[in-house]
Amino acid sequence: MKNPAMTTLFPRLPFRWLAVWASFAWLAGSGGSATAASAVLPDESPAQRDARMKWWREARFGMFIHWGVYSVPAGTYQGKRIDGIGEWIMHNARIPTAEYRQYARSFNPVRYDADRWVRLAKEAGMKYIVITSKHHDGFALFDSKVTDWDVVDATPYGKDLLKPLAEACRKHGLKLGFYYSQAQDWNHPGGAAAGGHWDPAQNGNMDEYLDKVAIPQVREILSNYGPLAILWWDTPVDMTRERAERLLPLVSLQPGLITNNRLGG
């Protein structure tokens, strides 16, 4: 059965551009990774934490968008359907880095209309949007200055996808959050990979990867898009406490930021 909300929200956008579109209705005060925010603010009092979490506990309903180069193969590699979720296709099919990067040449979402996405989300009763600024394949939906593996440099579209979304969220009064894969990165040397690397091009030093890619990119997304409400870490493969502590200070770039508990360490 077709989802009428999906049909309304993306009536003319081929589904293959969106690997996942999901809305979450979180109960106020529910447990789990989405609400574990106190760890990044050790000096915060219970009252201060309650004040910071108040909007989240009241919002209950929002949109989480997974979008990236993995939308091009859309779960199929060399004519075969690959088991698992679409954004993991590079990992699950063991696609070599150079081959996977070719998908970027076909990533050209010319019908992208951030304002329409946000308006329809608001009309549906949603209070916030979280989008994958960079998933495990290392591809950034923004104009990163530390890599050319991003939507501006690697695709025919050539424009930052996060800026119009940030502008639309401010215009229509929705809170915005960014997902960022801080540990797993299957395209930049040294990035982690669950179960280990499969392409020699992925080999490298993880601490150098953090210094040259992850830390500066987190600074970019927390500095260049106006007020943010959420930073969503994910799958802390090989993230020691020492490595996690190098990322923690960046959270202060966005006062009142809510994070989950997947940073690691």
PDB file of N, CA and C in Angstrom, residues 50-130:
ATOM      1  N   ASP A  50      16.770  19.680  32.085  1.00  0.00           N
ATOM      2  CA  ASP A  50      15.340  19.641  31.817  1.00  0.00           C
ATOM      3  C   ASP A  50      14.918  20.792  30.907  1.00  0.00           C
ATOM      4  N   ALA A  51      15.510  21.953  31.133  1.00  0.00           N
ATOM      5  CA  ALA A  51      15.179  23.113  30.301  1.00  0.00           C
ATOM      6  C   ALA A  51      15.649  22.899  28.869  1.00  0.00           C
ATOM      7  N   ARG A  52      16.840  22.304  28.719  1.00  0.00           N
ATOM      8  CA  ARG A  52      17.383  22.055  27.381  1.00  0.00           C
ATOM      9  C   ARG A  52      16.569  20.990  26.639  1.00  0.00           C
ATOM     10  N   MET A  53      16.082  19.993  27.368  1.00  0.00           N
ATOM     11  CA  MET A  53      15.350  18.891  26.757  1.00  0.00           C
ATOM     12  C   MET A  53      13.859  19.166  26.605  1.00  0.00           C
ATOM     13  N   LYS A  54      13.378  20.267  27.126  1.00  0.00           N
ATOM     14  CA  LYS A  54      11.940  20.528  27.178  1.00  0.00           C
ATOM     15  C   LYS A  54      11.276  20.452  25.805  1.00  0.00           C
ATOM     16  N   TRP A  55      11.873  21.129  24.811  1.00  0.00           N
ATOM     17  CA  TRP A  55      11.231  21.141  23.493  1.00  0.00           C
ATOM     18  C   TRP A  55      11.171  19.746  22.896  1.00  0.00           C
ATOM     19  N   TRP A  56      12.237  18.944  23.131  1.00  0.00           N
ATOM     20  CA  TRP A  56      12.285  17.589  22.573  1.00  0.00           C
ATOM     21  C   TRP A  56      11.191  16.708  23.166  1.00  0.00           C
ATOM     22  N   ARG A  57      11.032  16.824  24.475  1.00  0.00           N
ATOM     23  CA  ARG A  57      10.032  16.000  25.144  1.00  0.00           C
ATOM     24  C   ARG A  57       8.615  16.380  24.723  1.00  0.00           C
ATOM     25  N   GLU A  58       8.434  17.615  24.317  1.00  0.00           N
ATOM     26  CA  GLU A  58       7.116  18.075  23.894  1.00  0.00           C
ATOM     27  C   GLU A  58       6.880  17.856  22.395  1.00  0.00           C
ATOM     28  N   ALA A  59       7.963  17.797  21.612  1.00  0.00           N
ATOM     29  CA  ALA A  59       7.815  17.722  20.156  1.00  0.00           C
ATOM     30  C   ALA A  59       7.184  16.411  19.704  1.00  0.00           C
ATOM     31  N   ARG A  60       7.744  15.295  20.138  1.00  0.00           N
ATOM     32  CA  ARG A  60       7.213  13.953  19.904  1.00  0.00           C
ATOM     33  C   ARG A  60       7.242  13.483  18.448  1.00  0.00           C
ATOM     34  N   PHE A  61       7.178  14.377  17.494  1.00  0.00           N
ATOM     35  CA  PHE A  61       6.973  13.956  16.105  1.00  0.00           C
ATOM     36  C   PHE A  61       7.906  14.752  15.199  1.00  0.00           C
ATOM     37  N   GLY A  62       8.721  14.045  14.442  1.00  0.00           N
ATOM     38  CA  GLY A  62       9.646  14.710  13.542  1.00  0.00           C
ATOM     39  C   GLY A  62      10.027  13.809  12.385  1.00  0.00           C
ATOM     40  N   MET A  63      10.855  14.330  11.508  1.00  0.00           N
ATOM     41  CA  MET A  63      11.262  13.605  10.300  1.00  0.00           C
ATOM     42  C   MET A  63      12.766  13.335  10.321  1.00  0.00           C
ATOM     43  N   PHE A  64      13.149  12.112   9.995  1.00  0.00           N
ATOM     44  CA  PHE A  64      14.560  11.735   9.890  1.00  0.00           C
ATOM     45  C   PHE A  64      14.801  11.301   8.441  1.00  0.00           C
ATOM     46  N   ILE A  65      15.694  11.982   7.773  1.00  0.00           N
ATOM     47  CA  ILE A  65      15.941  11.732   6.353  1.00  0.00           C
ATOM     48  C   ILE A  65      17.338  11.153   6.146  1.00  0.00           C
ATOM     49  N   HIS A  66      17.406  10.000   5.494  1.00  0.00           N
ATOM     50  CA  HIS A  66      18.661   9.448   4.999  1.00  0.00           C
ATOM     51  C   HIS A  66      18.717   9.714   3.502  1.00  0.00           C
ATOM     52  N   TRP A  67      19.773  10.368   3.068  1.00  0.00           N
ATOM     53  CA  TRP A  67      19.864  10.741   1.654  1.00  0.00           C
ATOM     54  C   TRP A  67      21.334  10.826   1.273  1.00  0.00           C
ATOM     55  N   GLY A  68      21.685  10.299   0.139  1.00  0.00           N
ATOM     56  CA  GLY A  68      23.075  10.357  -0.293  1.00  0.00           C
ATOM     57  C   GLY A  68      23.304   9.586  -1.575  1.00  0.00           C
ATOM     58  N   VAL A  69      24.563   9.367  -1.905  1.00  0.00           N
ATOM     59  CA  VAL A  69      24.938   8.673  -3.135  1.00  0.00           C
ATOM     60  C   VAL A  69      24.365   7.257  -3.181  1.00  0.00           C
ATOM     61  N   TYR A  70      24.188   6.639  -2.021  1.00  0.00           N
ATOM     62  CA  TYR A  70      23.618   5.290  -1.971  1.00  0.00           C
ATOM     63  C   TYR A  70      22.199   5.246  -2.527  1.00  0.00           C
ATOM     64  N   SER A  71      21.567   6.415  -2.709  1.00  0.00           N
ATOM     65  CA  SER A  71      20.244   6.452  -3.326  1.00  0.00           C
ATOM     66  C   SER A  71      20.294   6.111  -4.807  1.00  0.00           C
ATOM     67  N   VAL A  72      21.464   6.220  -5.420  1.00  0.00           N
ATOM     68  CA  VAL A  72      21.590   5.924  -6.851  1.00  0.00           C
ATOM     69  C   VAL A  72      21.491   4.415  -7.113  1.00  0.00           C
ATOM     70  N   PRO A  73      22.304   3.567  -6.470  1.00  0.00           N
ATOM     71  CA  PRO A  73      22.131   2.127  -6.689  1.00  0.00           C
ATOM     72  C   PRO A  73      20.823   1.609  -6.094  1.00  0.00           C
ATOM     73  N   ALA A  74      20.327   2.306  -5.044  1.00  0.00           N
ATOM     74  CA  ALA A  74      19.013   1.971  -4.459  1.00  0.00           C
ATOM     75  C   ALA A  74      18.888   0.489  -4.108  1.00  0.00           C
ATOM     76  N   GLY A  75      19.946  -0.061  -3.514  1.00  0.00           N
ATOM     77  CA  GLY A  75      19.887  -1.431  -3.024  1.00  0.00           C
ATOM     78  C   GLY A  75      20.279  -2.498  -4.022  1.00  0.00           C
ATOM     79  N   THR A  76      20.696  -2.105  -5.231  1.00  0.00           N
ATOM     80  CA  THR A  76      21.056  -3.086  -6.257  1.00  0.00           C
ATOM     81  C   THR A  76      22.487  -2.861  -6.726  1.00  0.00           C
ATOM     82  N   TYR A  77      23.258  -3.938  -6.807  1.00  0.00           N
ATOM     83  CA  TYR A  77      24.646  -3.860  -7.265  1.00  0.00           C
ATOM     84  C   TYR A  77      24.908  -5.001  -8.226  1.00  0.00           C
ATOM     85  N   GLN A  78      25.422  -4.666  -9.406  1.00  0.00           N
ATOM     86  CA  GLN A  78      25.709  -5.637 -10.459  1.00  0.00           C
ATOM     87  C   GLN A  78      24.497  -6.509 -10.757  1.00  0.00           C
ATOM     88  N   GLY A  79      23.339  -5.872 -10.780  1.00  0.00           N
ATOM     89  CA  GLY A  79      22.109  -6.554 -11.134  1.00  0.00           C
ATOM     90  C   GLY A  79      21.477  -7.384 -10.040  1.00  0.00           C
ATOM     91  N   LYS A  80      22.043  -7.359  -8.844  1.00  0.00           N
ATOM     92  CA  LYS A  80      21.513  -8.169  -7.751  1.00  0.00           C
ATOM     93  C   LYS A  80      21.066  -7.277  -6.590  1.00  0.00           C
ATOM     94  N   ARG A  81      19.944  -7.659  -5.962  1.00  0.00           N
ATOM     95  CA  ARG A  81      19.509  -6.965  -4.764  1.00  0.00           C
ATOM     96  C   ARG A  81      20.435  -7.340  -3.611  1.00  0.00           C
ATOM     97  N   ILE A  82      20.859  -6.345  -2.872  1.00  0.00           N
ATOM     98  CA  ILE A  82      21.788  -6.550  -1.767  1.00  0.00           C
ATOM     99  C   ILE A  82      21.017  -6.501  -0.454  1.00  0.00           C
ATOM    100  N   ASP A  83      21.213  -7.510   0.369  1.00  0.00           N
ATOM    101  CA  ASP A  83      20.524  -7.566   1.656  1.00  0.00           C
ATOM    102  C   ASP A  83      20.930  -6.383   2.533  1.00  0.00           C
ATOM    103  N   GLY A  84      20.009  -5.969   3.383  1.00  0.00           N
ATOM    104  CA  GLY A  84      20.308  -4.899   4.324  1.00  0.00           C
ATOM    105  C   GLY A  84      19.728  -3.568   3.864  1.00  0.00           C
ATOM    106  N   ILE A  85      19.914  -2.559   4.685  1.00  0.00           N
ATOM    107  CA  ILE A  85      19.364  -1.245   4.383  1.00  0.00           C
ATOM    108  C   ILE A  85      20.198  -0.550   3.309  1.00  0.00           C
ATOM    109  N   GLY A  86      19.537   0.306   2.540  1.00  0.00           N
ATOM    110  CA  GLY A  86      20.140   0.880   1.345  1.00  0.00           C
ATOM    111  C   GLY A  86      21.406   1.663   1.576  1.00  0.00           C
ATOM    112  N   GLU A  87      21.495   2.391   2.693  1.00  0.00           N
ATOM    113  CA  GLU A  87      22.665   3.227   2.923  1.00  0.00           C
ATOM    114  C   GLU A  87      23.911   2.418   3.281  1.00  0.00           C
ATOM    115  N   TRP A  88      23.747   1.114   3.497  1.00  0.00           N
ATOM    116  CA  TRP A  88      24.879   0.235   3.791  1.00  0.00           C
ATOM    117  C   TRP A  88      25.326  -0.571   2.568  1.00  0.00           C
ATOM    118  N   ILE A  89      24.858  -0.234   1.382  1.00  0.00           N
ATOM    119  CA  ILE A  89      25.150  -1.068   0.217  1.00  0.00           C
ATOM    120  C   ILE A  89      26.642  -1.150  -0.083  1.00  0.00           C
ATOM    121  N   MET A  90      27.377  -0.073   0.095  1.00  0.00           N
ATOM    122  CA  MET A  90      28.810  -0.115  -0.181  1.00  0.00           C
ATOM    123  C   MET A  90      29.488  -1.148   0.711  1.00  0.00           C
ATOM    124  N   HIS A  91      29.103  -1.187   1.976  1.00  0.00           N
ATOM    125  CA  HIS A  91      29.658  -2.128   2.942  1.00  0.00           C
ATOM    126  C   HIS A  91      29.185  -3.552   2.665  1.00  0.00           C
ATOM    127  N   ASN A  92      27.887  -3.733   2.513  1.00  0.00           N
ATOM    128  CA  ASN A  92      27.338  -5.084   2.400  1.00  0.00           C
ATOM    129  C   ASN A  92      27.687  -5.767   1.085  1.00  0.00           C
ATOM    130  N   ALA A  93      27.880  -4.978   0.022  1.00  0.00           N
ATOM    131  CA  ALA A  93      28.263  -5.546  -1.274  1.00  0.00           C
ATOM    132  C   ALA A  93      29.768  -5.489  -1.490  1.00  0.00           C
ATOM    133  N   ARG A  94      30.490  -4.924  -0.511  1.00  0.00           N
ATOM    134  CA  ARG A  94      31.949  -4.791  -0.600  1.00  0.00           C
ATOM    135  C   ARG A  94      32.356  -4.087  -1.905  1.00  0.00           C
ATOM    136  N   ILE A  95      31.719  -2.960  -2.160  1.00  0.00           N
ATOM    137  CA  ILE A  95      32.005  -2.207  -3.376  1.00  0.00           C
ATOM    138  C   ILE A  95      33.314  -1.440  -3.207  1.00  0.00           C
ATOM    139  N   PRO A  96      34.263  -1.575  -4.116  1.00  0.00           N
ATOM    140  CA  PRO A  96      35.523  -0.835  -4.011  1.00  0.00           C
ATOM    141  C   PRO A  96      35.284   0.672  -4.032  1.00  0.00           C
ATOM    142  N   THR A  97      36.150   1.400  -3.367  1.00  0.00           N
ATOM    143  CA  THR A  97      35.990   2.840  -3.230  1.00  0.00           C
ATOM    144  C   THR A  97      35.879   3.541  -4.580  1.00  0.00           C
ATOM    145  N   ALA A  98      36.803   3.260  -5.472  1.00  0.00           N
ATOM    146  CA  ALA A  98      36.805   3.941  -6.774  1.00  0.00           C
ATOM    147  C   ALA A  98      35.528   3.659  -7.551  1.00  0.00           C
ATOM    148  N   GLU A  99      35.029   2.442  -7.456  1.00  0.00           N
ATOM    149  CA  GLU A  99      33.797   2.091  -8.161  1.00  0.00           C
ATOM    150  C   GLU A  99      32.596   2.784  -7.544  1.00  0.00           C
ATOM    151  N   TYR A 100      32.531   2.798  -6.226  1.00  0.00           N
ATOM    152  CA  TYR A 100      31.404   3.436  -5.543  1.00  0.00           C
ATOM    153  C   TYR A 100      31.335   4.929  -5.855  1.00  0.00           C
ATOM    154  N   ARG A 101      32.483   5.550  -5.964  1.00  0.00           N
ATOM    155  CA  ARG A 101      32.500   6.997  -6.226  1.00  0.00           C
ATOM    156  C   ARG A 101      31.891   7.357  -7.577  1.00  0.00           C
ATOM    157  N   GLN A 102      31.804   6.415  -8.471  1.00  0.00           N
ATOM    158  CA  GLN A 102      31.203   6.693  -9.766  1.00  0.00           C
ATOM    159  C   GLN A 102      29.712   6.988  -9.653  1.00  0.00           C
ATOM    160  N   TYR A 103      29.078   6.486  -8.592  1.00  0.00           N
ATOM    161  CA  TYR A 103      27.653   6.758  -8.415  1.00  0.00           C
ATOM    162  C   TYR A 103      27.374   8.246  -8.267  1.00  0.00           C
ATOM    163  N   ALA A 104      28.351   8.983  -7.770  1.00  0.00           N
ATOM    164  CA  ALA A 104      28.144  10.422  -7.573  1.00  0.00           C
ATOM    165  C   ALA A 104      27.864  11.141  -8.884  1.00  0.00           C
ATOM    166  N   ARG A 105      28.357  10.598  -9.993  1.00  0.00           N
ATOM    167  CA  ARG A 105      28.137  11.234 -11.294  1.00  0.00           C
ATOM    168  C   ARG A 105      26.665  11.213 -11.703  1.00  0.00           C
ATOM    169  N   SER A 106      25.878  10.332 -11.069  1.00  0.00           N
ATOM    170  CA  SER A 106      24.448  10.235 -11.384  1.00  0.00           C
ATOM    171  C   SER A 106      23.572  10.839 -10.293  1.00  0.00           C
ATOM    172  N   PHE A 107      24.201  11.408  -9.292  1.00  0.00           N
ATOM    173  CA  PHE A 107      23.423  12.019  -8.201  1.00  0.00           C
ATOM    174  C   PHE A 107      23.143  13.473  -8.578  1.00  0.00           C
ATOM    175  N   ASN A 108      21.925  13.732  -9.054  1.00  0.00           N
ATOM    176  CA  ASN A 108      21.594  15.059  -9.562  1.00  0.00           C
ATOM    177  C   ASN A 108      20.131  15.399  -9.250  1.00  0.00           C
ATOM    178  N   PRO A 109      19.823  15.684  -7.990  1.00  0.00           N
ATOM    179  CA  PRO A 109      18.432  15.896  -7.568  1.00  0.00           C
ATOM    180  C   PRO A 109      17.896  17.274  -7.952  1.00  0.00           C
ATOM    181  N   VAL A 110      17.684  17.487  -9.225  1.00  0.00           N
ATOM    182  CA  VAL A 110      17.311  18.811  -9.730  1.00  0.00           C
ATOM    183  C   VAL A 110      15.926  19.252  -9.270  1.00  0.00           C
ATOM    184  N   ARG A 111      15.101  18.333  -8.808  1.00  0.00           N
ATOM    185  CA  ARG A 111      13.762  18.702  -8.334  1.00  0.00           C
ATOM    186  C   ARG A 111      13.709  18.924  -6.821  1.00  0.00           C
ATOM    187  N   TYR A 112      14.844  18.927  -6.205  1.00  0.00           N
ATOM    188  CA  TYR A 112      14.898  19.143  -4.749  1.00  0.00           C
ATOM    189  C   TYR A 112      14.265  20.491  -4.396  1.00  0.00           C
ATOM    190  N   ASP A 113      13.307  20.463  -3.484  1.00  0.00           N
ATOM    191  CA  ASP A 113      12.597  21.669  -3.051  1.00  0.00           C
ATOM    192  C   ASP A 113      12.505  21.639  -1.535  1.00  0.00           C
ATOM    193  N   ALA A 114      13.524  22.161  -0.873  1.00  0.00           N
ATOM    194  CA  ALA A 114      13.592  22.109   0.580  1.00  0.00           C
ATOM    195  C   ALA A 114      12.414  22.823   1.227  1.00  0.00           C
ATOM    196  N   ASP A 115      12.033  23.943   0.656  1.00  0.00           N
ATOM    197  CA  ASP A 115      10.926  24.695   1.240  1.00  0.00           C
ATOM    198  C   ASP A 115       9.642  23.867   1.237  1.00  0.00           C
ATOM    199  N   ARG A 116       9.408  23.150   0.169  1.00  0.00           N
ATOM    200  CA  ARG A 116       8.205  22.317   0.102  1.00  0.00           C
ATOM    201  C   ARG A 116       8.276  21.169   1.094  1.00  0.00           C
ATOM    202  N   TRP A 117       9.441  20.547   1.212  1.00  0.00           N
ATOM    203  CA  TRP A 117       9.605  19.475   2.194  1.00  0.00           C
ATOM    204  C   TRP A 117       9.220  19.970   3.586  1.00  0.00           C
ATOM    205  N   VAL A 118       9.770  21.127   3.955  1.00  0.00           N
ATOM    206  CA  VAL A 118       9.551  21.634   5.313  1.00  0.00           C
ATOM    207  C   VAL A 118       8.099  22.062   5.508  1.00  0.00           C
ATOM    208  N   ARG A 119       7.514  22.707   4.520  1.00  0.00           N
ATOM    209  CA  ARG A 119       6.114  23.118   4.652  1.00  0.00           C
ATOM    210  C   ARG A 119       5.197  21.922   4.859  1.00  0.00           C
ATOM    211  N   LEU A 120       5.409  20.872   4.087  1.00  0.00           N
ATOM    212  CA  LEU A 120       4.559  19.706   4.215  1.00  0.00           C
ATOM    213  C   LEU A 120       4.814  18.957   5.515  1.00  0.00           C
ATOM    214  N   ALA A 121       6.063  18.947   5.974  1.00  0.00           N
ATOM    215  CA  ALA A 121       6.357  18.349   7.273  1.00  0.00           C
ATOM    216  C   ALA A 121       5.618  19.100   8.379  1.00  0.00           C
ATOM    217  N   LYS A 122       5.640  20.408   8.298  1.00  0.00           N
ATOM    218  CA  LYS A 122       4.945  21.227   9.295  1.00  0.00           C
ATOM    219  C   LYS A 122       3.439  20.994   9.246  1.00  0.00           C
ATOM    220  N   GLU A 123       2.891  20.918   8.041  1.00  0.00           N
ATOM    221  CA  GLU A 123       1.457  20.676   7.894  1.00  0.00           C
ATOM    222  C   GLU A 123       1.053  19.316   8.469  1.00  0.00           C
ATOM    223  N   ALA A 124       1.976  18.361   8.454  1.00  0.00           N
ATOM    224  CA  ALA A 124       1.712  17.036   9.012  1.00  0.00           C
ATOM    225  C   ALA A 124       1.828  17.020  10.535  1.00  0.00           C
ATOM    226  N   GLY A 125       2.292  18.123  11.118  1.00  0.00           N
ATOM    227  CA  GLY A 125       2.413  18.215  12.566  1.00  0.00           C
ATOM    228  C   GLY A 125       3.799  17.966  13.108  1.00  0.00           C
ATOM    229  N   MET A 126       4.783  17.842  12.221  1.00  0.00           N
ATOM    230  CA  MET A 126       6.150  17.601  12.679  1.00  0.00           C
ATOM    231  C   MET A 126       6.759  18.869  13.261  1.00  0.00           C
ATOM    232  N   LYS A 127       7.674  18.659  14.219  1.00  0.00           N
ATOM    233  CA  LYS A 127       8.288  19.778  14.920  1.00  0.00           C
ATOM    234  C   LYS A 127       9.777  19.933  14.620  1.00  0.00           C
ATOM    235  N   TYR A 128      10.375  18.935  14.000  1.00  0.00           N
ATOM    236  CA  TYR A 128      11.816  18.995  13.717  1.00  0.00           C
ATOM    237  C   TYR A 128      12.150  18.086  12.546  1.00  0.00           C
ATOM    238  N   ILE A 129      13.323  18.331  11.967  1.00  0.00           N
ATOM    239  CA  ILE A 129      13.858  17.493  10.890  1.00  0.00           C
ATOM    240  C   ILE A 129      15.321  17.194  11.203  1.00  0.00           C
ATOM    241  N   VAL A 130      15.729  15.954  11.026  1.00  0.00           N
ATOM    242  CA  VAL A 130      17.133  15.548  11.107  1.00  0.00           C
ATOM    243  C   VAL A 130      17.503  14.936   9.766  1.00  0.00           C
TER     244      VAL A 130
END
